[in-house]
Coordinates of C-alpha atoms and ligand atoms in Angstrom, one line a residue:
M1041 CA 10.0 -18.5 8.2
K1042 CA 8.1 -21.4 10.5
A1043 CA 5.9 -21.8 12.8
I1044 CA 7.0 -22.0 16.8
K1045 CA 6.0 -21.9 19.9
C1046 CA 7.5 -18.5 22.2
K1047 CA 7.6 -18.6 25.5
V1048 CA 6.6 -14.9 27.2
I1049 CA 9.1 -13.6 28.9
S1050 CA 7.2 -10.1 29.9
N1051 CA 4.4 -8.0 29.5
E1052 CA 3.8 -4.8 30.5
Q1053 CA 1.5 -1.8 29.5
I1054 CA 3.9 1.3 28.7
E1055 CA 1.2 4.0 27.7
K1056 CA -2.8 4.0 27.8
N1057 CA -3.1 1.2 25.2
I1058 CA 0.0 0.3 24.1
Y1059 CA 1.7 -3.0 25.5
K1060 CA 5.1 -4.0 25.3
M1061 CA 5.8 -7.7 24.8
V1062 CA 9.2 -9.7 25.1
F1063 CA 9.2 -13.4 23.9
R1064 CA 12.0 -16.1 24.0
S1065 CA 13.2 -17.4 20.6
D1066 CA 16.6 -18.1 19.2
Y1067 CA 15.0 -18.6 15.8
I1068 CA 13.3 -15.3 15.2
S1069 CA 15.7 -13.4 17.2
T1070 CA 18.6 -14.6 14.8
E1071 CA 16.6 -14.6 12.0
A1072 CA 14.0 -11.4 11.7
R1073 CA 14.9 -8.4 9.5
P1074 CA 13.7 -5.1 10.1
G1075 CA 10.0 -4.3 8.6
Q1076 CA 9.4 -8.4 9.1
F1077 CA 6.5 -9.5 11.6
A1078 CA 5.4 -12.5 13.4
H1079 CA 1.5 -13.9 12.5
I1080 CA 0.4 -14.9 15.7
K1081 CA -2.4 -17.1 17.0
L1082 CA -5.2 -16.1 19.2
C1083 CA -6.1 -18.4 22.4
Q1084 CA -8.2 -21.3 21.0
H1085 CA -11.0 -20.2 23.4
S1086 CA -11.6 -16.8 21.6
G1087 CA -13.5 -18.0 18.9
L1088 CA -11.6 -15.9 16.6
L1089 CA -9.9 -17.9 13.7
L1090 CA -7.6 -15.5 12.1
R1091 CA -4.1 -14.6 13.3
R1092 CA -2.8 -11.2 14.0
P1093 CA 0.3 -9.8 12.1
I1094 CA 2.7 -7.9 14.7
S1095 CA 5.9 -6.2 13.8
I1096 CA 9.3 -7.6 15.4
A1097 CA 10.4 -4.2 17.3
S1098 CA 13.6 -5.5 18.6
V1099 CA 15.8 -8.5 18.8
D1100 CA 18.2 -9.5 21.7
L1101 CA 21.0 -11.9 20.2
N1102 CA 22.6 -12.8 24.1
R1103 CA 18.8 -13.3 25.6
Q1104 CA 17.7 -14.7 22.4
S1105 CA 14.5 -12.8 22.7
F1106 CA 12.6 -10.5 20.6
T1107 CA 10.3 -7.6 21.6
I1108 CA 6.8 -6.4 20.0
Y1109 CA 4.6 -3.4 21.0
I1110 CA 1.0 -3.9 20.5
Q1111 CA -1.7 -0.9 20.4
I1112 CA -5.2 -2.2 21.2
K1113 CA -7.5 -2.3 18.6
G1114 CA -9.9 -4.5 19.1
Q1115 CA -11.0 -8.3 20.5
G1116 CA -7.7 -9.7 18.9
T1117 CA -5.2 -7.5 20.2
E1118 CA -7.1 -7.0 23.1
I1119 CA -6.3 -11.1 23.8
L1120 CA -2.7 -10.6 22.8
C1121 CA -2.2 -8.2 25.4
S1122 CA -4.0 -10.3 28.2
S1123 CA -0.9 -13.0 27.9
V1124 CA 1.3 -13.0 30.9
K1125 CA 4.7 -14.0 31.8
G1126 CA 4.8 -17.7 31.6
D1127 CA 2.3 -18.2 28.1
Y1128 CA 3.3 -19.7 25.1
M1129 CA 2.2 -18.3 21.7
D1130 CA 1.7 -20.1 18.5
M1131 CA 3.1 -17.9 15.6
I1132 CA 4.6 -17.8 12.4
G1133 CA 7.6 -15.8 11.7
P1134 CA 9.8 -14.1 10.4
C1135 CA 7.0 -13.1 8.0
G1136 CA 7.4 -11.2 4.7
S1137 CA 10.0 -9.1 2.9
Y1138 CA 11.9 -5.9 4.6
F1139 CA 13.4 -2.8 4.5
N1140 CA 16.8 -3.7 1.9
V1141 CA 19.5 -0.8 2.2
S1142 CA 22.6 -1.3 0.4
E1143 CA 25.9 -1.2 1.9
D1144 CA 26.7 2.0 0.5
I1145 CA 23.7 4.1 2.0
K1146 CA 24.9 5.8 5.0
D1147 CA 22.6 8.3 6.0
I1148 CA 18.9 7.2 6.5
I1149 CA 16.1 8.4 7.7
L1150 CA 13.2 6.2 9.8
I1151 CA 9.8 8.1 9.7
G1152 CA 7.1 6.8 11.9
G1153 CA 3.9 7.4 12.7
G1154 CA 1.6 5.9 15.5
I1155 CA 2.3 2.1 16.2
G1156 CA 3.7 2.1 12.9
I1157 CA 7.2 2.9 14.7
A1158 CA 7.4 -0.3 16.0
P1159 CA 9.1 -1.7 13.3
L1160 CA 11.4 1.3 12.2
L1161 CA 12.6 0.3 15.8
L1162 CA 14.8 -2.9 14.4
A1163 CA 15.6 -1.1 11.2
A1164 CA 17.2 1.5 13.9
Q1165 CA 19.1 -1.4 15.6
H1166 CA 19.9 -3.2 12.6
F1167 CA 21.3 -0.4 10.7
K1168 CA 22.8 1.2 13.8
D1169 CA 26.4 1.8 11.9
R1170 CA 25.0 4.1 9.5
N1171 CA 23.9 8.0 10.6
I1172 CA 20.5 7.1 11.5
T1173 CA 17.9 9.9 11.9
S1174 CA 14.8 8.9 13.4
L1175 CA 11.5 11.2 13.4
L1176 CA 8.8 9.8 15.3
G1177 CA 5.2 11.0 15.3
Y1178 CA 2.5 10.4 17.8
R1179 CA -1.1 11.5 18.4
D1180 CA -0.7 13.1 21.8
G1181 CA 2.0 12.7 24.7
G1182 CA 0.0 9.6 26.1
Q1183 CA 0.8 7.6 23.5
V1184 CA 4.9 8.4 23.2
F1185 CA 6.7 5.2 23.4
S1186 CA 10.0 3.9 22.7
V1187 CA 11.5 7.0 22.3
Y1188 CA 14.8 6.1 24.2
E1189 CA 15.6 2.4 22.4
F1190 CA 15.7 4.9 19.3
E1191 CA 18.0 7.3 21.1
K1192 CA 20.5 4.5 21.4
F1193 CA 20.8 3.6 17.9
S1194 CA 20.5 7.3 16.1
K1195 CA 22.4 10.4 15.6
Q1196 CA 19.1 12.3 16.3
V1197 CA 15.4 11.7 17.1
L1198 CA 12.6 14.2 16.6
I1199 CA 9.3 14.0 17.8
S1200 CA 5.9 15.4 16.8
T1201 CA 2.7 15.2 18.5
D1202 CA -0.8 16.3 16.9
D1203 CA -1.9 17.6 20.0
A1204 CA 1.7 20.0 20.7
S1205 CA 2.2 18.4 24.0
V1206 CA 5.4 16.6 23.3
G1207 CA 8.2 17.7 20.4
Y1208 CA 7.0 19.7 17.7
G1209 CA 3.0 20.4 17.4
G1210 CA 1.9 19.0 14.4
K1211 CA 2.5 16.2 12.1
I1212 CA 5.8 14.3 11.6
T1213 CA 5.8 14.8 7.7
D1214 CA 6.4 18.4 8.4
V1215 CA 9.6 17.7 10.1
L1216 CA 10.6 15.6 7.1
I1217 CA 10.4 18.4 5.0
D1218 CA 12.1 20.5 7.2
I1219 CA 15.2 18.2 7.5
L1220 CA 15.5 17.1 4.0
R1221 CA 15.8 21.0 3.5
S1222 CA 18.7 21.4 5.9
G1223 CA 20.7 18.3 5.2
K1224 CA 21.7 15.5 2.9
Y1225 CA 20.1 12.4 3.2
D1226 CA 20.1 8.6 0.8
C1227 CA 17.1 7.2 1.9
V1228 CA 13.9 7.2 3.7
L1229 CA 12.3 4.4 5.1
G1230 CA 8.7 4.7 6.5
C1231 CA 5.7 3.0 8.3
G1232 CA 2.4 4.1 10.0
P1233 CA -1.1 5.3 8.5
Y1234 CA -1.8 5.4 4.8
P1235 CA -2.3 9.0 4.6
M1236 CA 1.0 10.0 6.0
L1237 CA 2.8 7.3 3.6
K1238 CA 1.2 9.0 1.1
T1239 CA 2.9 12.2 2.1
V1240 CA 5.9 10.8 2.8
K1241 CA 6.2 9.1 -0.8
D1242 CA 5.1 12.8 -2.5
I1243 CA 7.6 14.3 -0.4
C1244 CA 10.2 12.0 -1.2
Q1245 CA 9.5 12.1 -4.9
Q1246 CA 9.7 15.7 -4.7
N1247 CA 13.2 15.5 -3.2
D1248 CA 14.3 12.6 -5.4
I1249 CA 15.2 10.5 -2.7
L1250 CA 15.0 6.9 -2.5
C1251 CA 12.2 5.8 -0.2
Q1252 CA 10.8 2.3 1.1
V1253 CA 7.3 1.9 2.9
S1254 CA 5.9 -0.7 5.3
L1255 CA 2.5 -1.1 4.8
E1256 CA -0.2 -2.4 7.3
Q1257 CA -3.5 -4.2 5.9
N1258 CA -5.8 -7.0 7.6
M1259 CA -4.6 -10.4 6.8
G1260 CA -6.2 -14.4 6.4
C1261 CA -3.7 -16.5 5.7
G1262 CA -0.7 -14.3 6.3
I1263 CA 1.4 -16.7 3.9
G1264 CA 0.3 -15.5 0.5
A1265 CA -2.4 -17.9 -0.2
C1266 CA -5.5 -16.1 0.1
M1267 CA -5.1 -12.5 -1.4
G1268 CA -7.1 -11.2 1.6
C1269 CA -4.1 -8.7 2.0
A1270 CA -3.8 -7.4 -1.5
C1271 CA -2.6 -3.7 -2.0
K1272 CA -2.2 -2.2 -5.5
I1273 CA 1.3 -1.9 -7.2
K1274 CA 2.2 0.3 -10.4
T1275 CA 3.1 -1.7 -13.6
D1276 CA 4.1 -0.4 -16.7
G1277 CA 1.2 -0.6 -18.5
G1278 CA -1.1 0.4 -15.3
Y1279 CA -1.5 -1.8 -12.1
T1280 CA -1.3 -5.3 -10.1
Y1281 CA -2.5 -6.4 -6.9
K1282 CA 0.3 -8.0 -4.4
R1283 CA 0.2 -9.4 -1.2
V1284 CA 1.2 -7.4 1.7
C1285 CA 2.0 -10.7 3.6
K1286 CA 4.2 -12.3 1.4
D1287 CA 5.5 -9.6 -1.4
G1288 CA 5.4 -7.1 1.0
P1289 CA 5.0 -5.4 3.8
V1290 CA 7.9 -3.2 2.9
F1291 CA 7.7 -1.7 -0.7
Y1292 CA 9.3 0.8 -2.7
A1293 CA 7.1 3.8 -2.3
D1294 CA 7.3 4.6 -6.2
E1295 CA 5.6 0.9 -6.8
V1296 CA 2.5 1.8 -4.2
I1297 CA -1.0 3.0 -5.5
F1298 CA -2.7 4.8 -2.2
D1299 CA -5.8 5.2 -3.1
E1300 CA -7.8 8.2 -2.4
Ligands
FAD1267 C1 2.7 -6.2 8.8 C2 2.0 -5.5 9.7 C3 2.7 -5.4 10.8 C4 1.7 -4.8 11.7 N1 2.5 -4.4 13.3 C5 1.7 -4.1 14.3 C6 2.7 -3.9 15.3 O1 3.6 -4.3 15.8 N2 1.8 -3.3 16.5 C7 0.4 -3.3 16.2 O2 -0.4 -3.0 17.6 N3 -0.2 -3.7 15.5 C8 0.2 -4.1 14.3 N4 -0.1 -4.4 13.0 C9 -2.0 -4.1 12.8 C10 -2.5 -4.9 13.7 O3 -2.3 -6.2 12.7 C11 -3.9 -4.7 13.8 O4 -4.2 -3.9 14.8 C12 -4.8 -6.1 14.3 O5 -4.8 -7.1 13.6 C13 -6.4 -5.5 14.7 O6 -6.8 -6.7 14.9 P1 -7.8 -6.8 16.5 O7 -8.6 -7.9 16.4 O8 -7.7 -6.0 17.8 O9 -8.7 -5.4 15.8 P2 -10.4 -5.4 15.4 O10 -10.9 -3.9 15.4 O11 -11.2 -6.6 15.7 O12 -10.0 -5.3 14.0 C14 -10.6 -4.4 12.9 C15 -11.1 -4.8 11.7 O13 -10.6 -5.4 11.0 C16 -11.0 -7.1 11.2 N5 -10.1 -7.6 11.1 C17 -9.3 -7.5 11.9 N6 -8.2 -8.6 11.7 C18 -8.6 -8.9 10.2 C19 -8.1 -10.0 9.5 N7 -7.0 -10.6 9.6 N8 -8.8 -10.5 8.5 C20 -9.9 -9.5 8.2 N9 -10.5 -8.8 9.1 C21 -9.9 -8.6 10.2 C22 -12.4 -6.9 12.4 O14 -13.5 -7.7 11.6 C23 -12.3 -5.3 12.4 O15 -13.4 -4.9 11.5 C24 0.5 -4.6 11.9 C25 -0.5 -4.8 10.6 C26 0.3 -5.6 9.4 C27 -0.4 -6.0 8.3
FES1268 S1 -3.2 -12.8 3.8 FE1 -3.2 -14.3 2.6 S2 -2.5 -13.9 0.9 FE2 -2.0 -12.1 2.2

């Protein structure tokens, strides 16, 4: 992890409020592991001091570049999305822990919801030599992104939308229940909203299957110094707090306490 300035190669709006940005960086494209993020500084005139964490979604070693997807939530992400080709952005990365899957694990399910799909694309790319099944859940047809990229690296891709406009109508976790019933899989890697991740954890426990999840949390320093990103993690005697930015964002689902 180090602080670098990365040049914007392209920035395009791909859905209603989702942008795809490509940056030049030999360092991040070589070093990034699936689940890791870049902590990006906002332009100094914005008056917003805190960086914003954004997952590294894919890398291109030949072009020495990497891609991120940003969904506009508020002022910070809006400022990031207003960058144009040729701008330089100040970032720290690649940050945090990553999806760590041993060699003997062959059949992997990736399950993502909304913008949480982004880090799973790098997982699909990284583990492309295994059997990847990608389950992608979107709110509606106007939010569907990146399916074609997942298809390049996956054995199968299944999509759901809450409004049934594309793919299965309903929750992507229902699709997870179905495919775990019909096939043999070694592990599940998930990222998305907390209620979805909690359901993924429960389903994996019921099916006795290994599961890692990547958590999203607002961040302050992003480097482990402020505890601004604490999450609850199980211990033998009860629980402790860990930092999503440094100890995470990827944890074993069994360890995470998803508060009601
Ligand atoms: C590991 C990780 C990876 C992520 N990957 C992606 C990704 O790939 N793509 C993507 O679109 N999003 C991603 N996110 C979410 C993204 O970081 C947030 O949507 C973004 O920070 C929101 O900022 P905003 O200023 O646009 O939103 P705002 O609406 O301004 O912020 C939402 C709320 O949170 C507060 N807030 C915002 N940032 C902070 C902060 N740093 N500290 C304290 N409070 C804060 C605001 O005050 C506001 O109340 C990721 C988050 C994490 C933790
Ligand atoms: S954001 Fe400061 S410790 Fe995680």
